[in-house]
Amino acid sequence: MPKQRITKEMVVDAAFEIARNSGMEQVMVKSIADRIGCSVQPIYSYCKNMDGLRRDVYAEIVRFIREYVLAHVGPDDLFAGTGRAYIRLAKEEPHLFKAFILHRRDNIASLDDLYRTETNPRMAEAIAKELNISTEQARKLHLNMLIYTIGIGTVFAVTSPGISTEEIYGQQEMAYRAFLNQIRKEKQ
């Protein structure tokens, strides 16, 4: 029987599935080789070091999350729908959510830096228009909800047997209303 040709794509796909099912800490050369059904040698030929492979896996995680969020957000509910999609992701894909959230982000020295690198620049404009607030206020609201959603999503992803989705959505909605009320008070 001819030998199977192992490709870099196969290695990254196998590593992604391991991260998805067991977490990034389980992405190791031996576990990848076992998943593909080969020796470790082909894995080493693509991975000069694990950092490069982990970057490739992280890129796959980001791609997956973008597609997931787009599939779970309606065009008429972009802001709130995105927040709920991340919460749903935390429940359905806890290992990918944790890998995404806990991934090191370089060159972040302020919340402003975080906001610029982690959000769609047009979102603040859409929020401002929808809520009849300034773009700066919308940006502040969006940042507050980003931070809150990351926090509550992390709690959601690491609890067992798990907090109900309805309870988490309720908390998220309560935080949204509190942040929005504060911003509107500041406007006066």
Short mmCIF file of C-alpha atoms in Angstrom, two decimals:
data_model
loop_
_atom_site.label_atom_id
_atom_site.label_comp_id
_atom_site.label_asym_id
_atom_site.label_seq_id
_atom_site.Cartn_x
_atom_site.Cartn_y
_atom_site.Cartn_z
CA MET A 1 0.00 0.00 0.00
CA PRO A 2 1.43 3.43 -0.92
CA LYS A 3 2.31 5.81 1.87
CA GLN A 4 -0.10 8.64 2.54
CA ARG A 5 1.36 12.05 1.74
CA ILE A 6 1.01 14.24 4.81
CA THR A 7 0.43 17.89 3.98
CA LYS A 8 0.79 20.99 6.11
CA GLU A 9 -2.97 21.49 5.77
CA MET A 10 -3.56 18.03 7.26
CA VAL A 11 -1.27 18.88 10.17
CA VAL A 12 -2.98 22.21 10.86
CA ASP A 13 -6.46 20.66 10.48
CA ALA A 14 -5.58 17.88 12.91
CA ALA A 15 -4.11 20.38 15.39
CA PHE A 16 -7.23 22.55 15.08
CA GLU A 17 -9.50 19.59 15.83
CA ILE A 18 -7.40 18.69 18.85
CA ALA A 19 -7.63 22.29 20.09
CA ARG A 20 -11.37 22.27 19.44
CA ASN A 21 -12.01 19.03 21.29
CA SER A 22 -9.41 19.14 24.06
CA GLY A 23 -7.85 22.61 24.22
CA MET A 24 -4.67 24.20 22.89
CA GLU A 25 -2.59 22.64 25.66
CA GLN A 26 -3.23 19.24 24.03
CA VAL A 27 -1.85 20.34 20.65
CA MET A 28 1.40 18.36 20.64
CA VAL A 29 3.35 16.62 17.90
CA LYS A 30 2.46 13.15 19.22
CA SER A 31 -1.28 13.90 19.48
CA ILE A 32 -1.28 15.36 15.95
CA ALA A 33 0.54 12.32 14.57
CA ASP A 34 -1.92 10.02 16.35
CA ARG A 35 -4.89 11.91 14.93
CA ILE A 36 -3.51 11.79 11.37
CA GLY A 37 -2.30 8.22 11.75
CA CYS A 38 1.36 8.78 10.97
CA SER A 39 4.70 8.98 12.70
CA VAL A 40 5.90 12.22 14.24
CA GLN A 41 8.48 12.72 11.45
CA PRO A 42 6.10 14.34 8.93
CA ILE A 43 4.80 16.64 11.65
CA TYR A 44 8.34 17.78 12.48
CA SER A 45 8.98 18.44 8.78
CA TYR A 46 6.24 21.10 8.85
CA CYS A 47 6.82 22.34 12.36
CA LYS A 48 10.27 23.66 12.95
CA ASN A 49 8.84 24.70 16.30
CA MET A 50 5.46 24.51 18.00
CA ASP A 51 5.08 28.30 18.06
CA GLY A 52 4.68 28.38 14.28
CA LEU A 53 2.13 25.58 14.35
CA ARG A 54 0.23 27.25 17.19
CA ARG A 55 0.10 30.48 15.15
CA ASP A 56 -1.38 28.53 12.24
CA VAL A 57 -3.92 26.88 14.54
CA TYR A 58 -4.79 30.23 16.08
CA ALA A 59 -5.40 31.65 12.58
CA GLU A 60 -7.80 28.75 11.97
CA ILE A 61 -9.54 29.47 15.27
CA VAL A 62 -9.98 33.14 14.30
CA ARG A 63 -11.35 32.11 10.89
CA PHE A 64 -13.76 29.64 12.52
CA ILE A 65 -14.98 32.24 15.05
CA ARG A 66 -15.54 34.89 12.38
CA GLU A 67 -17.62 32.46 10.34
CA TYR A 68 -19.47 31.29 13.45
CA VAL A 69 -20.38 34.82 14.53
CA LEU A 70 -21.47 35.80 11.00
CA ALA A 71 -23.71 32.72 10.85
CA HIS A 72 -25.35 33.59 14.19
CA VAL A 73 -25.95 37.33 13.78
CA GLY A 74 -28.85 38.85 11.94
CA PRO A 75 -28.32 42.01 9.87
CA ASP A 76 -30.91 43.91 11.95
CA ASP A 77 -29.36 42.98 15.29
CA LEU A 78 -25.64 43.37 14.69
CA PHE A 79 -24.51 44.77 18.05
CA ALA A 80 -26.53 42.68 20.50
CA GLY A 81 -26.48 39.69 18.17
CA THR A 82 -22.68 39.70 18.08
CA GLY A 83 -22.52 39.68 21.88
CA ARG A 84 -24.99 36.80 22.08
CA ALA A 85 -23.07 34.93 19.36
CA TYR A 86 -19.87 35.10 21.44
CA ILE A 87 -21.76 33.81 24.47
CA ARG A 88 -23.21 30.98 22.38
CA LEU A 89 -19.72 30.24 21.07
CA ALA A 90 -18.44 30.02 24.67
CA LYS A 91 -21.08 27.36 25.39
CA GLU A 92 -20.83 25.36 22.17
CA GLU A 93 -17.08 25.65 21.55
CA PRO A 94 -15.52 26.32 24.97
CA HIS A 95 -12.00 25.22 24.00
CA LEU A 96 -11.94 27.47 20.93
CA PHE A 97 -13.40 30.36 22.92
CA LYS A 98 -10.74 29.97 25.62
CA ALA A 99 -7.95 29.67 23.04
CA PHE A 100 -9.19 32.82 21.31
CA ILE A 101 -9.63 34.84 24.49
CA LEU A 102 -6.42 33.68 26.15
CA HIS A 103 -4.23 34.11 23.06
CA ARG A 104 -1.46 36.59 23.73
CA ARG A 105 -1.98 39.94 22.04
CA ASP A 106 1.19 41.94 21.49
CA ASN A 107 1.44 45.71 21.19
CA ILE A 108 -1.58 46.33 23.41
CA ALA A 109 -0.74 49.05 25.91
CA SER A 110 -4.21 50.48 26.47
CA LEU A 111 -7.89 49.67 26.18
CA ASP A 112 -7.84 51.93 23.12
CA ASP A 113 -5.28 49.60 21.51
CA LEU A 114 -7.41 46.60 22.41
CA TYR A 115 -10.50 48.20 20.92
CA ARG A 116 -8.75 49.08 17.66
CA THR A 117 -7.31 45.60 17.20
CA GLU A 118 -10.33 43.53 18.28
CA THR A 119 -13.32 45.30 16.74
CA ASN A 120 -14.76 46.24 13.40
CA PRO A 121 -14.08 49.98 13.00
CA ARG A 122 -17.56 50.54 11.52
CA MET A 123 -19.37 49.03 14.50
CA ALA A 124 -19.23 52.21 16.62
CA GLU A 125 -20.81 54.17 13.77
CA ALA A 126 -23.62 51.63 13.44
CA ILE A 127 -24.23 51.63 17.20
CA ALA A 128 -24.26 55.44 17.28
CA LYS A 129 -26.84 55.58 14.51
CA GLU A 130 -29.02 52.86 16.05
CA LEU A 131 -29.01 54.37 19.56
CA ASN A 132 -28.86 58.05 18.57
CA ILE A 133 -25.65 58.69 20.51
CA SER A 134 -22.28 60.06 19.42
CA THR A 135 -19.70 57.80 17.81
CA GLU A 136 -17.44 58.32 20.83
CA GLN A 137 -20.22 57.25 23.20
CA ALA A 138 -20.95 54.25 20.99
CA ARG A 139 -17.28 53.33 21.02
CA LYS A 140 -17.26 53.51 24.83
CA LEU A 141 -20.41 51.37 25.04
CA HIS A 142 -18.95 48.86 22.61
CA LEU A 143 -15.68 48.62 24.54
CA ASN A 144 -17.55 48.13 27.83
CA MET A 145 -19.66 45.37 26.28
CA LEU A 146 -16.60 43.78 24.71
CA ILE A 147 -14.89 43.59 28.11
CA TYR A 148 -18.05 42.40 29.84
CA THR A 149 -18.82 39.76 27.20
CA ILE A 150 -15.27 38.40 27.35
CA GLY A 151 -15.56 38.11 31.12
CA ILE A 152 -18.99 36.54 31.30
CA GLY A 153 -18.24 34.34 28.29
CA THR A 154 -15.16 33.04 30.08
CA VAL A 155 -17.22 32.26 33.18
CA PHE A 156 -19.73 30.51 30.93
CA ALA A 157 -17.04 28.48 29.17
CA VAL A 158 -15.38 27.20 32.36
CA THR A 159 -18.36 26.32 34.55
CA SER A 160 -19.78 22.87 34.94
CA PRO A 161 -22.47 21.66 34.54
CA GLY A 162 -22.97 25.18 33.26
CA ILE A 163 -25.00 28.29 33.86
CA SER A 164 -28.10 28.50 31.69
CA THR A 165 -27.83 30.47 28.48
CA GLU A 166 -30.90 32.50 29.48
CA GLU A 167 -29.24 33.57 32.74
CA ILE A 168 -26.08 34.63 30.89
CA TYR A 169 -28.07 36.52 28.23
CA GLY A 170 -30.02 38.22 31.03
CA GLN A 171 -26.80 39.33 32.74
CA GLN A 172 -25.43 40.56 29.43
CA GLU A 173 -28.62 42.54 28.77
CA MET A 174 -28.53 44.04 32.27
CA ALA A 175 -24.92 45.15 31.76
CA TYR A 176 -25.81 46.65 28.37
CA ARG A 177 -28.65 48.69 29.89
CA ALA A 178 -26.45 49.88 32.78
CA PHE A 179 -23.63 50.91 30.43
CA LEU A 180 -26.04 52.64 28.05
CA ASN A 181 -27.79 54.48 30.90
CA GLN A 182 -24.43 55.68 32.22
CA ILE A 183 -23.41 56.93 28.79
CA ARG A 184 -26.72 58.73 28.32
CA LYS A 185 -26.35 60.38 31.77
CA GLU A 186 -22.87 61.59 30.80
CA LYS A 187 -24.35 63.10 27.64
CA GLN A 188 -26.64 65.42 29.64
#
